[in-house]
Coordinates of C-alpha atoms in Angstrom, one line a residue:
M1 CA 71.8 103.1 129.9
P2 CA 69.0 101.2 130.0
V3 CA 66.4 101.8 126.9
P4 CA 63.0 102.3 128.2
M5 CA 60.3 99.4 127.9
R6 CA 58.1 101.9 126.0
R7 CA 60.7 102.4 123.2
L8 CA 61.6 98.7 122.3
V9 CA 57.6 97.7 122.0
V10 CA 57.2 101.1 119.7
A11 CA 60.0 99.6 117.7
L12 CA 59.2 96.1 117.6
T13 CA 55.9 97.1 116.4
V14 CA 56.9 99.1 113.7
C15 CA 59.3 96.7 112.5
C16 CA 57.0 94.0 112.4
A17 CA 54.3 96.1 110.8
L18 CA 56.4 96.9 108.1
L19 CA 57.8 93.1 107.8
G20 CA 53.9 92.0 107.7
G21 CA 53.2 94.9 104.9
A22 CA 56.1 94.1 102.8
T23 CA 55.2 90.5 102.5
A24 CA 51.2 91.2 101.9
C25 CA 52.0 93.4 98.7
G26 CA 53.5 90.8 96.7
S27 CA 51.2 88.7 94.3
G28 CA 49.6 85.7 95.1
S29 CA 51.3 83.5 92.5
S30 CA 54.7 82.5 93.0
A31 CA 55.2 81.6 89.5
T32 CA 54.5 85.3 88.1
K33 CA 57.5 86.1 91.5
D34 CA 60.0 83.4 89.6
T35 CA 59.2 84.6 86.1
A36 CA 60.1 88.1 86.6
V37 CA 63.2 87.3 88.5
A38 CA 64.3 85.0 86.2
A39 CA 63.5 87.8 83.2
A40 CA 65.7 90.5 85.3
A41 CA 68.7 88.3 86.1
T42 CA 68.9 87.1 82.3
P43 CA 71.3 89.2 79.9
S44 CA 70.0 90.5 76.9
S45 CA 71.6 88.3 74.1
S46 CA 73.5 90.3 71.5
S47 CA 73.0 89.5 67.7
T48 CA 75.6 87.1 66.1
V49 CA 77.0 89.8 64.2
E50 CA 78.2 91.7 67.2
K51 CA 79.1 88.1 68.9
Q52 CA 81.4 87.6 65.6
K53 CA 82.8 90.9 66.2
L54 CA 83.2 90.6 69.7
S55 CA 85.0 87.1 69.1
K56 CA 87.8 88.5 66.3
T57 CA 88.5 91.3 68.8
R58 CA 89.2 88.9 71.6
F59 CA 90.6 86.5 69.2
V60 CA 92.9 89.1 68.2
A61 CA 93.6 90.6 71.8
N62 CA 94.6 86.9 73.1
A63 CA 96.4 85.7 70.3
G64 CA 98.8 89.2 70.4
L65 CA 99.4 88.8 73.9
A66 CA 100.7 85.2 73.3
A67 CA 102.7 86.6 70.5
G68 CA 104.2 89.0 72.2
A69 CA 104.7 86.8 75.6
T70 CA 106.3 84.4 73.3
Y71 CA 108.5 86.5 71.4
Q72 CA 109.8 88.9 74.1
W73 CA 110.6 86.1 76.9
I74 CA 110.8 82.7 74.7
V75 CA 112.0 83.7 71.1
K76 CA 114.3 86.3 71.5
P77 CA 116.4 85.0 74.8
W78 CA 116.6 81.5 72.4
K79 CA 118.1 83.2 69.4
A80 CA 120.5 85.4 71.9
D81 CA 121.6 81.8 72.9
K82 CA 120.6 82.7 76.7
F83 CA 119.0 79.1 76.8
K84 CA 122.3 77.3 76.2
K85 CA 123.9 75.8 79.2
G86 CA 126.5 78.0 80.9
A87 CA 124.8 81.4 79.6
K88 CA 125.0 84.2 82.0
G89 CA 121.2 84.7 83.2
R90 CA 120.1 81.1 81.8
K91 CA 118.2 79.9 85.1
L92 CA 116.3 83.6 84.9
A93 CA 115.5 83.4 81.3
L94 CA 114.5 79.7 81.4
V95 CA 112.3 80.5 84.7
K96 CA 111.0 83.8 82.7
A97 CA 110.4 81.4 79.3
A98 CA 108.4 79.0 81.4
L99 CA 105.6 81.7 82.7
A100 CA 105.8 83.1 79.3
G101 CA 104.9 79.5 77.7
T102 CA 102.2 79.0 80.2
F103 CA 100.8 82.6 80.0
A104 CA 100.9 82.1 76.0
Y105 CA 99.3 78.8 76.3
N106 CA 96.5 80.4 78.3
R107 CA 96.1 82.9 75.9
L108 CA 96.0 80.6 72.8
K109 CA 93.1 78.6 74.5
A110 CA 91.3 81.6 75.1
A111 CA 92.1 82.5 71.5
K112 CA 90.5 79.1 70.3
R113 CA 87.6 79.5 72.1
N114 CA 87.2 83.0 70.9
A115 CA 87.3 82.0 67.1
E116 CA 84.5 79.3 67.7
G117 CA 82.2 82.8 67.6
D118 CA 83.4 83.4 63.8
P119 CA 82.9 80.8 61.4
T120 CA 85.9 82.2 59.1
L121 CA 88.1 82.1 61.9
S122 CA 86.6 78.8 63.6
K123 CA 87.9 76.9 60.0
A124 CA 91.4 78.5 59.8
L125 CA 92.2 77.7 63.0
A126 CA 90.6 74.1 63.5
P127 CA 94.0 72.5 61.6
L128 CA 96.2 74.3 64.4
S129 CA 94.0 72.9 67.6
A130 CA 96.4 69.8 67.8
G131 CA 99.5 72.1 68.0
I132 CA 98.2 74.5 70.3
D133 CA 96.9 71.8 72.3
S134 CA 100.7 70.5 72.2
L135 CA 102.1 73.4 74.3
K136 CA 100.7 72.6 77.5
N137 CA 103.8 70.8 78.7
L138 CA 106.5 72.6 77.1
P139 CA 106.8 75.4 79.5
S140 CA 107.9 72.6 82.2
K141 CA 110.6 71.4 79.3
L142 CA 111.5 75.1 79.3
R143 CA 111.9 75.5 83.1
K144 CA 114.1 72.8 83.4
G145 CA 116.1 73.6 80.2
D146 CA 115.1 70.6 78.5
S147 CA 115.5 70.7 74.6
T148 CA 115.5 74.0 74.8
D149 CA 115.6 74.4 71.1
A150 CA 112.8 72.1 70.1
T151 CA 110.5 73.7 72.6
A152 CA 111.2 77.6 71.7
G153 CA 110.8 76.4 68.3
S154 CA 107.4 74.8 68.9
F155 CA 105.9 77.9 70.5
D156 CA 107.3 80.3 67.6
D157 CA 106.2 77.8 64.9
I158 CA 102.7 77.7 66.2
I159 CA 102.5 81.5 66.8
N160 CA 103.5 81.9 63.4
K161 CA 100.4 80.2 62.5
V162 CA 97.9 81.4 64.5
K163 CA 99.1 85.2 63.1
E164 CA 98.9 83.4 59.6
A165 CA 95.2 82.2 60.2
G166 CA 93.9 85.1 61.6
K167 CA 95.4 87.2 58.4
S168 CA 93.8 84.9 56.2
A169 CA 90.4 85.4 58.1
G170 CA 90.7 89.5 58.5
A171 CA 92.0 89.4 61.8
P172 CA 95.8 90.2 61.7
V173 CA 97.4 89.4 65.1
T174 CA 100.1 91.9 66.3
D175 CA 102.6 91.0 69.0
K176 CA 101.6 92.6 72.5
V177 CA 103.8 92.1 75.1
P178 CA 102.0 91.6 78.3
S179 CA 102.9 93.2 82.1
S180 CA 104.6 91.2 84.3
S181 CA 101.3 91.3 86.6
Q182 CA 99.5 90.0 83.3
L183 CA 102.1 87.2 82.8
A184 CA 102.3 86.1 86.5
K185 CA 98.3 85.9 86.4
G186 CA 98.2 84.0 83.5

C-alpha cells in the first residue's frame, strides 16, 4: 500500500524541525556541556568512615565464603580420608576440592583488597599476603590428587590465620558455605 507523497513530505519536515530545534537549544560552549556530563557521570564519594565500614563488611563476607568453601569441600573430606587413594568417591571429592580451592583463593584475594580500605584490617592481613598468594597453584594439585594432605593443610592454615586476623581487627569471620552456583562462578 503506497503512502501518499504528501504524508512523507510532512513527516520529513516535522522530523527535521524537531532535530534542528533540539540542536539549536544547546548552549554555545561545548566545555560547559562536557563539564555537566562529567559531573552527572561521576558518582558521589562516600566519607572515609563509610568506606571503612563497607570494607570491613565486604572483608567479612568474602573471608566467610572462602572459609565456608574450604571447610565444606576441602577440610571435611580431608579429615574423612576421602582424598586417600582407593577411597570411595575420591575423584568427585578431588574435583569439588579443586573448585572450592579456586573459589577460596578468589574470595581471599577479594578479602585482601577489601581489607586495604580499613587501616586496622590492612595491618592485620599484611603478613598473610604471601600465604594467600601461595594458594594460587594448590587447586590444581588437589585436582590431580598430588600431596593432598599438605595442600588441604595449607588451605586450613591460611583460612584460620585470616579468621584470627579479622577477629583481632574487630571483624570476626564466620564460615558461610557458598551455594553450588556461587562455587561454579568463582
